[in-house]
Amino acid sequence: MGIAMMRKLIFKGQRAEMSGAHVALVMLTGLTAGVEAAAPPDWTGEGELGVVGTSGNTENRSINAKAKGVYTSDPWRHTALFEAYNNADAIRTTAERYLLSAKSDRKTSDFNYFFGLVTYESDRFSGYDYHVSESVGFGRRIIETPKLTLDLEVGPGGRQSKRNDGQSENEMMIRLAGDLKWKLSDSAEFSETVSTEIGEDSTVTKSVTALKARIVGALAMKLACAVRNVTDGPAGTRDLTVDDVDLGAAARVEGLHERRVGGGELRAERR
């Protein structure tokens, strides 16, 4: 009888150990899955292309291209942007502009951050060969709701410009900027981006209004209008420039994200 009781106790102990191991395995699996789901992608990218053409009594062609990449490594975020715009009629090119910028910002809280921004811009018909500007400053998210966000930025900087006649300009400036995003529905978003650089010699103000509607997956259709105003520009140039309303396609991609999972394994996944 004593031997039988000992066998029962041993059997029950084995079942308890197996049950405990099973529970531990389930908890570990659930924890690993939760860490994977919470990890954000390291970088994201967006590309846009818009082409507008008319023919008949008049011929006109407009091309607008944009590429944007964002790399996030909390609390840092780095953003690179390239833009190109070209407009031509049957005889000549009437507009040609290129822009390249790099920006880094560091969060100090959920709503506040510091930033540094460098921008290069070349506009063939602005009277300038190029503009280069650098600025640093403070930014804050003023509004954050599930459908609406608003970021405001302010900071000092400098701007170097070269005119078509060979003269150079170097000036200090103050940069003000705002970025509004309004989610109209699950597939539509309205955005408004405004910036103004108030310098000693001139003031440059830019505004981009856009409406984007997702078609399928990462592909979307975008309707945008850009307005630019430069005060005290070279003689023979217009202060206000309004780009043609641009209708084009936009695509978004999220890149490879590396993260460590159970057992120290390094895994790369496309998000």
mmCIF file of N, CA, C and O in Angstrom, residues 187-254:
data_model
loop_
_atom_site.group_PDB
_atom_site.id
_atom_site.type_symbol
_atom_site.label_atom_id
_atom_site.label_comp_id
_atom_site.label_asym_id
_atom_site.label_seq_id
_atom_site.Cartn_x
_atom_site.Cartn_y
_atom_site.Cartn_z
ATOM 1 N N SER A 187 -9.828 56.503 -45.012
ATOM 2 C CA SER A 187 -9.075 56.494 -46.270
ATOM 3 C C SER A 187 -8.757 57.880 -46.806
ATOM 4 O O SER A 187 -8.152 58.002 -47.875
ATOM 5 N N ALA A 188 -9.129 58.953 -46.107
ATOM 6 C CA ALA A 188 -8.912 60.311 -46.611
ATOM 7 C C ALA A 188 -8.282 61.185 -45.531
ATOM 8 O O ALA A 188 -8.634 61.092 -44.359
ATOM 9 N N GLU A 189 -7.338 62.040 -45.966
ATOM 10 C CA GLU A 189 -6.641 62.925 -45.031
ATOM 11 C C GLU A 189 -6.397 64.283 -45.673
ATOM 12 O O GLU A 189 -5.983 64.375 -46.832
ATOM 13 N N PHE A 190 -6.635 65.342 -44.909
ATOM 14 C CA PHE A 190 -6.346 66.715 -45.333
ATOM 15 C C PHE A 190 -5.129 67.207 -44.563
ATOM 16 O O PHE A 190 -4.984 66.951 -43.363
ATOM 17 N N SER A 191 -4.225 67.925 -45.249
ATOM 18 C CA SER A 191 -3.033 68.446 -44.590
ATOM 19 C C SER A 191 -2.748 69.870 -45.052
ATOM 20 O O SER A 191 -3.044 70.247 -46.191
ATOM 21 N N GLU A 192 -2.172 70.648 -44.158
ATOM 22 C CA GLU A 192 -1.766 72.022 -44.444
ATOM 23 C C GLU A 192 -0.414 72.265 -43.775
ATOM 24 O O GLU A 192 -0.282 72.130 -42.555
ATOM 25 N N THR A 193 0.594 72.613 -44.586
ATOM 26 C CA THR A 193 1.932 72.893 -44.075
ATOM 27 C C THR A 193 2.320 74.314 -44.453
ATOM 28 O O THR A 193 2.282 74.678 -45.629
ATOM 29 N N VAL A 194 2.675 75.122 -43.454
ATOM 30 C CA VAL A 194 3.024 76.523 -43.676
ATOM 31 C C VAL A 194 4.349 76.811 -42.982
ATOM 32 O O VAL A 194 4.586 76.364 -41.860
ATOM 33 N N SER A 195 5.226 77.553 -43.655
ATOM 34 C CA SER A 195 6.468 78.005 -43.041
ATOM 35 C C SER A 195 6.812 79.390 -43.560
ATOM 36 O O SER A 195 6.518 79.726 -44.717
ATOM 37 N N THR A 196 7.423 80.199 -42.721
ATOM 38 C CA THR A 196 7.883 81.523 -43.125
ATOM 39 C C THR A 196 9.247 81.777 -42.508
ATOM 40 O O THR A 196 9.473 81.502 -41.329
ATOM 41 N N GLU A 197 10.173 82.261 -43.331
ATOM 42 C CA GLU A 197 11.516 82.605 -42.894
ATOM 43 C C GLU A 197 11.669 84.117 -43.015
ATOM 44 O O GLU A 197 11.758 84.659 -44.113
ATOM 45 N N ILE A 198 11.679 84.796 -41.867
ATOM 46 C CA ILE A 198 11.728 86.251 -41.827
ATOM 47 C C ILE A 198 13.188 86.677 -41.694
ATOM 48 O O ILE A 198 13.793 86.551 -40.623
ATOM 49 N N GLY A 199 13.772 87.144 -42.796
ATOM 50 C CA GLY A 199 15.174 87.520 -42.806
ATOM 51 C C GLY A 199 15.382 89.013 -42.798
ATOM 52 O O GLY A 199 14.434 89.809 -42.869
ATOM 53 N N GLU A 200 16.645 89.415 -42.745
ATOM 54 C CA GLU A 200 16.993 90.836 -42.731
ATOM 55 C C GLU A 200 16.745 91.485 -44.082
ATOM 56 O O GLU A 200 16.390 92.667 -44.153
ATOM 57 N N ASP A 201 16.919 90.721 -45.181
ATOM 58 C CA ASP A 201 16.767 91.277 -46.527
ATOM 59 C C ASP A 201 15.451 90.879 -47.189
ATOM 60 O O ASP A 201 14.923 91.624 -48.007
ATOM 61 N N SER A 202 14.947 89.692 -46.886
ATOM 62 C CA SER A 202 13.711 89.236 -47.528
ATOM 63 C C SER A 202 13.008 88.227 -46.635
ATOM 64 O O SER A 202 13.603 87.670 -45.705
ATOM 65 N N THR A 203 11.748 87.992 -46.942
ATOM 66 C CA THR A 203 10.931 87.014 -46.215
ATOM 67 C C THR A 203 10.390 85.995 -47.210
ATOM 68 O O THR A 203 9.823 86.362 -48.244
ATOM 69 N N VAL A 204 10.586 84.704 -46.888
ATOM 70 C CA VAL A 204 10.134 83.621 -47.756
ATOM 71 C C VAL A 204 9.037 82.850 -47.030
ATOM 72 O O VAL A 204 9.260 82.324 -45.930
ATOM 73 N N THR A 205 7.854 82.792 -47.645
ATOM 74 C CA THR A 205 6.710 82.097 -47.058
ATOM 75 C C THR A 205 6.230 81.017 -48.014
ATOM 76 O O THR A 205 6.103 81.264 -49.219
ATOM 77 N N LYS A 206 5.979 79.828 -47.473
ATOM 78 C CA LYS A 206 5.522 78.698 -48.288
ATOM 79 C C LYS A 206 4.298 78.078 -47.643
ATOM 80 O O LYS A 206 4.201 77.986 -46.416
ATOM 81 N N SER A 207 3.382 77.626 -48.492
ATOM 82 C CA SER A 207 2.170 76.951 -48.028
ATOM 83 C C SER A 207 1.842 75.811 -48.989
ATOM 84 O O SER A 207 1.838 76.011 -50.207
ATOM 85 N N VAL A 208 1.571 74.638 -48.423
ATOM 86 C CA VAL A 208 1.180 73.478 -49.230
ATOM 87 C C VAL A 208 -0.113 72.920 -48.650
ATOM 88 O O VAL A 208 -0.158 72.506 -47.481
ATOM 89 N N THR A 209 -1.169 72.940 -49.447
ATOM 90 C CA THR A 209 -2.474 72.399 -49.056
ATOM 91 C C THR A 209 -2.725 71.135 -49.862
ATOM 92 O O THR A 209 -2.583 71.139 -51.086
ATOM 93 N N ALA A 210 -3.092 70.049 -49.185
ATOM 94 C CA ALA A 210 -3.219 68.770 -49.887
ATOM 95 C C ALA A 210 -4.380 67.958 -49.336
ATOM 96 O O ALA A 210 -4.723 68.042 -48.153
ATOM 97 N N LEU A 211 -4.964 67.174 -50.229
ATOM 98 C CA LEU A 211 -6.007 66.214 -49.874
ATOM 99 C C LEU A 211 -5.603 64.868 -50.466
ATOM 100 O O LEU A 211 -5.423 64.753 -51.669
ATOM 101 N N LYS A 212 -5.453 63.866 -49.596
ATOM 102 C CA LYS A 212 -5.000 62.550 -50.036
ATOM 103 C C LYS A 212 -6.061 61.507 -49.727
ATOM 104 O O LYS A 212 -6.593 61.464 -48.621
ATOM 105 N N ALA A 213 -6.350 60.669 -50.706
ATOM 106 C CA ALA A 213 -7.346 59.607 -50.558
ATOM 107 C C ALA A 213 -6.714 58.279 -50.950
ATOM 108 O O ALA A 213 -6.171 58.149 -52.052
ATOM 109 N N ARG A 214 -6.773 57.313 -50.058
ATOM 110 C CA ARG A 214 -6.171 56.008 -50.335
ATOM 111 C C ARG A 214 -7.029 55.240 -51.330
ATOM 112 O O ARG A 214 -8.251 55.180 -51.213
ATOM 113 N N ILE A 215 -6.367 54.639 -52.319
ATOM 114 C CA ILE A 215 -7.066 53.855 -53.336
ATOM 115 C C ILE A 215 -7.095 52.397 -52.935
ATOM 116 O O ILE A 215 -8.150 51.791 -52.790
ATOM 117 N N VAL A 216 -5.916 51.814 -52.745
ATOM 118 C CA VAL A 216 -5.819 50.423 -52.327
ATOM 119 C C VAL A 216 -4.449 50.216 -51.693
ATOM 120 O O VAL A 216 -3.442 50.708 -52.199
ATOM 121 N N GLY A 217 -4.398 49.537 -50.567
ATOM 122 C CA GLY A 217 -3.132 49.261 -49.915
ATOM 123 C C GLY A 217 -2.382 50.536 -49.604
ATOM 124 O O GLY A 217 -2.896 51.451 -48.964
ATOM 125 N N ALA A 218 -1.107 50.607 -50.064
ATOM 126 C CA ALA A 218 -0.270 51.778 -49.809
ATOM 127 C C ALA A 218 -0.380 52.833 -50.903
ATOM 128 O O ALA A 218 0.265 53.877 -50.823
ATOM 129 N N LEU A 219 -1.199 52.603 -51.939
ATOM 130 C CA LEU A 219 -1.339 53.525 -53.059
ATOM 131 C C LEU A 219 -2.474 54.496 -52.805
ATOM 132 O O LEU A 219 -3.565 54.107 -52.392
ATOM 133 N N ALA A 220 -2.197 55.791 -53.043
ATOM 134 C CA ALA A 220 -3.202 56.828 -52.795
ATOM 135 C C ALA A 220 -3.188 57.847 -53.923
ATOM 136 O O ALA A 220 -2.222 57.961 -54.678
ATOM 137 N N MET A 221 -4.280 58.607 -54.029
ATOM 138 C CA MET A 221 -4.385 59.718 -54.962
ATOM 139 C C MET A 221 -4.296 61.008 -54.157
ATOM 140 O O MET A 221 -4.894 61.124 -53.087
ATOM 141 N N LYS A 222 -3.534 61.990 -54.667
ATOM 142 C CA LYS A 222 -3.293 63.218 -53.911
ATOM 143 C C LYS A 222 -3.542 64.442 -54.777
ATOM 144 O O LYS A 222 -3.074 64.527 -55.904
ATOM 145 N N LEU A 223 -4.285 65.389 -54.238
ATOM 146 C CA LEU A 223 -4.554 66.672 -54.877
ATOM 147 C C LEU A 223 -3.904 67.752 -54.020
ATOM 148 O O LEU A 223 -4.207 67.864 -52.828
ATOM 149 N N ALA A 224 -2.980 68.532 -54.605
ATOM 150 C CA ALA A 224 -2.211 69.481 -53.811
ATOM 151 C C ALA A 224 -2.030 70.800 -54.549
ATOM 152 O O ALA A 224 -2.018 70.849 -55.781
ATOM 153 N N CYS A 225 -1.881 71.874 -53.767
ATOM 154 C CA CYS A 225 -1.608 73.201 -54.314
ATOM 155 C C CYS A 225 -0.546 73.866 -53.436
ATOM 156 O O CYS A 225 -0.684 73.909 -52.208
ATOM 157 N N ALA A 226 0.531 74.356 -54.055
ATOM 158 C CA ALA A 226 1.627 74.999 -53.335
ATOM 159 C C ALA A 226 1.682 76.482 -53.696
ATOM 160 O O ALA A 226 1.577 76.849 -54.873
ATOM 161 N N VAL A 227 1.842 77.327 -52.675
ATOM 162 C CA VAL A 227 1.932 78.778 -52.863
ATOM 163 C C VAL A 227 3.220 79.257 -52.205
ATOM 164 O O VAL A 227 3.550 78.839 -51.087
ATOM 165 N N ARG A 228 3.954 80.143 -52.896
ATOM 166 C CA ARG A 228 5.201 80.673 -52.384
ATOM 167 C C ARG A 228 5.241 82.178 -52.563
ATOM 168 O O ARG A 228 4.839 82.702 -53.599
ATOM 169 N N ASN A 229 5.733 82.873 -51.529
ATOM 170 C CA ASN A 229 5.849 84.328 -51.608
ATOM 171 C C ASN A 229 7.234 84.752 -51.113
ATOM 172 O O ASN A 229 7.648 84.375 -50.009
ATOM 173 N N VAL A 230 7.950 85.517 -51.963
ATOM 174 C CA VAL A 230 9.275 86.025 -51.617
ATOM 175 C C VAL A 230 9.242 87.542 -51.729
ATOM 176 O O VAL A 230 9.005 88.082 -52.809
ATOM 177 N N THR A 231 9.461 88.236 -50.617
ATOM 178 C CA THR A 231 9.451 89.697 -50.636
ATOM 179 C C THR A 231 10.839 90.236 -50.977
ATOM 180 O O THR A 231 11.861 89.602 -50.684
ATOM 181 N N ASP A 232 10.870 91.376 -51.624
ATOM 182 C CA ASP A 232 12.122 92.075 -51.957
ATOM 183 C C ASP A 232 13.063 91.191 -52.774
ATOM 184 O O ASP A 232 14.274 91.131 -52.519
ATOM 185 N N GLY A 233 12.494 90.492 -53.760
ATOM 186 C CA GLY A 233 13.306 89.663 -54.632
ATOM 187 C C GLY A 233 13.991 90.496 -55.706
ATOM 188 O O GLY A 233 13.801 91.714 -55.796
ATOM 189 N N PRO A 234 14.810 89.865 -56.542
ATOM 190 C CA PRO A 234 15.481 90.591 -57.623
ATOM 191 C C PRO A 234 14.477 91.243 -58.566
ATOM 192 O O PRO A 234 13.340 90.787 -58.718
ATOM 193 N N ALA A 235 14.909 92.292 -59.228
ATOM 194 C CA ALA A 235 14.042 93.008 -60.170
ATOM 195 C C ALA A 235 13.621 92.076 -61.301
ATOM 196 O O ALA A 235 14.408 91.264 -61.778
ATOM 197 N N GLY A 236 12.361 92.203 -61.708
ATOM 198 C CA GLY A 236 11.844 91.395 -62.804
ATOM 199 C C GLY A 236 11.254 90.073 -62.381
ATOM 200 O O GLY A 236 10.831 89.291 -63.238
ATOM 201 N N THR A 237 11.225 89.795 -61.095
ATOM 202 C CA THR A 237 10.637 88.544 -60.607
ATOM 203 C C THR A 237 9.371 88.849 -59.820
ATOM 204 O O THR A 237 9.225 89.923 -59.224
ATOM 205 N N ARG A 238 8.455 87.885 -59.794
ATOM 206 C CA ARG A 238 7.207 88.057 -59.064
ATOM 207 C C ARG A 238 7.375 87.622 -57.614
ATOM 208 O O ARG A 238 8.059 86.640 -57.325
ATOM 209 N N ASP A 239 6.741 88.365 -56.710
ATOM 210 C CA ASP A 239 6.802 87.995 -55.296
ATOM 211 C C ASP A 239 6.011 86.720 -55.037
ATOM 212 O O ASP A 239 6.476 85.815 -54.348
ATOM 213 N N LEU A 240 4.810 86.629 -55.600
ATOM 214 C CA LEU A 240 3.908 85.505 -55.318
ATOM 215 C C LEU A 240 3.940 84.508 -56.462
ATOM 216 O O LEU A 240 3.793 84.872 -57.629
ATOM 217 N N THR A 241 4.122 83.262 -56.121
ATOM 218 C CA THR A 241 4.127 82.173 -57.105
ATOM 219 C C THR A 241 3.138 81.113 -56.657
ATOM 220 O O THR A 241 3.217 80.620 -55.528
ATOM 221 N N VAL A 242 2.204 80.763 -57.538
ATOM 222 C CA VAL A 242 1.220 79.719 -57.247
ATOM 223 C C VAL A 242 1.431 78.584 -58.226
ATOM 224 O O VAL A 242 1.276 78.759 -59.436
ATOM 225 N N ASP A 243 1.820 77.431 -57.705
ATOM 226 C CA ASP A 243 1.987 76.264 -58.570
ATOM 227 C C ASP A 243 0.627 75.787 -59.042
ATOM 228 O O ASP A 243 -0.382 75.961 -58.371
ATOM 229 N N ASP A 244 0.618 75.155 -60.207
ATOM 230 C CA ASP A 244 -0.620 74.566 -60.702
ATOM 231 C C ASP A 244 -1.134 73.529 -59.700
ATOM 232 O O ASP A 244 -0.357 72.837 -59.050
ATOM 233 N N VAL A 245 -2.452 73.442 -59.594
ATOM 234 C CA VAL A 245 -3.028 72.389 -58.759
ATOM 235 C C VAL A 245 -2.596 71.046 -59.325
ATOM 236 O O VAL A 245 -2.795 70.769 -60.507
ATOM 237 N N ASP A 246 -1.979 70.243 -58.496
ATOM 238 C CA ASP A 246 -1.333 69.019 -58.959
ATOM 239 C C ASP A 246 -2.128 67.800 -58.515
ATOM 240 O O ASP A 246 -2.466 67.656 -57.344
ATOM 241 N N LEU A 247 -2.435 66.932 -59.459
ATOM 242 C CA LEU A 247 -3.116 65.680 -59.166
ATOM 243 C C LEU A 247 -2.177 64.545 -59.508
ATOM 244 O O LEU A 247 -1.707 64.431 -60.638
ATOM 245 N N GLY A 248 -1.865 63.721 -58.523
ATOM 246 C CA GLY A 248 -0.916 62.652 -58.767
ATOM 247 C C GLY A 248 -1.134 61.472 -57.850
ATOM 248 O O GLY A 248 -2.118 61.396 -57.121
ATOM 249 N N ALA A 249 -0.199 60.528 -57.904
ATOM 250 C CA ALA A 249 -0.274 59.310 -57.109
ATOM 251 C C ALA A 249 0.801 59.343 -56.042
ATOM 252 O O ALA A 249 1.897 59.861 -56.251
ATOM 253 N N ALA A 250 0.466 58.803 -54.885
ATOM 254 C CA ALA A 250 1.405 58.731 -53.771
ATOM 255 C C ALA A 250 1.456 57.294 -53.269
ATOM 256 O O ALA A 250 0.442 56.600 -53.238
ATOM 257 N N ALA A 251 2.641 56.864 -52.888
ATOM 258 C CA ALA A 251 2.822 55.508 -52.358
ATOM 259 C C ALA A 251 3.634 55.576 -51.083
ATOM 260 O O ALA A 251 4.555 56.388 -50.965
ATOM 261 N N ARG A 252 3.298 54.735 -50.116
ATOM 262 C CA ARG A 252 3.981 54.704 -48.829
ATOM 263 C C ARG A 252 4.509 53.306 -48.579
ATOM 264 O O ARG A 252 3.830 52.324 -48.845
ATOM 265 N N VAL A 253 5.736 53.239 -48.062
ATOM 266 C CA VAL A 253 6.335 51.944 -47.764
ATOM 267 C C VAL A 253 7.007 52.027 -46.406
ATOM 268 O O VAL A 253 7.560 53.060 -46.047
ATOM 269 N N GLU A 254 6.910 50.943 -45.646
ATOM 270 C CA GLU A 254 7.599 50.834 -44.368
ATOM 271 C C GLU A 254 8.669 49.778 -44.510
ATOM 272 O O GLU A 254 8.431 48.692 -45.031
#
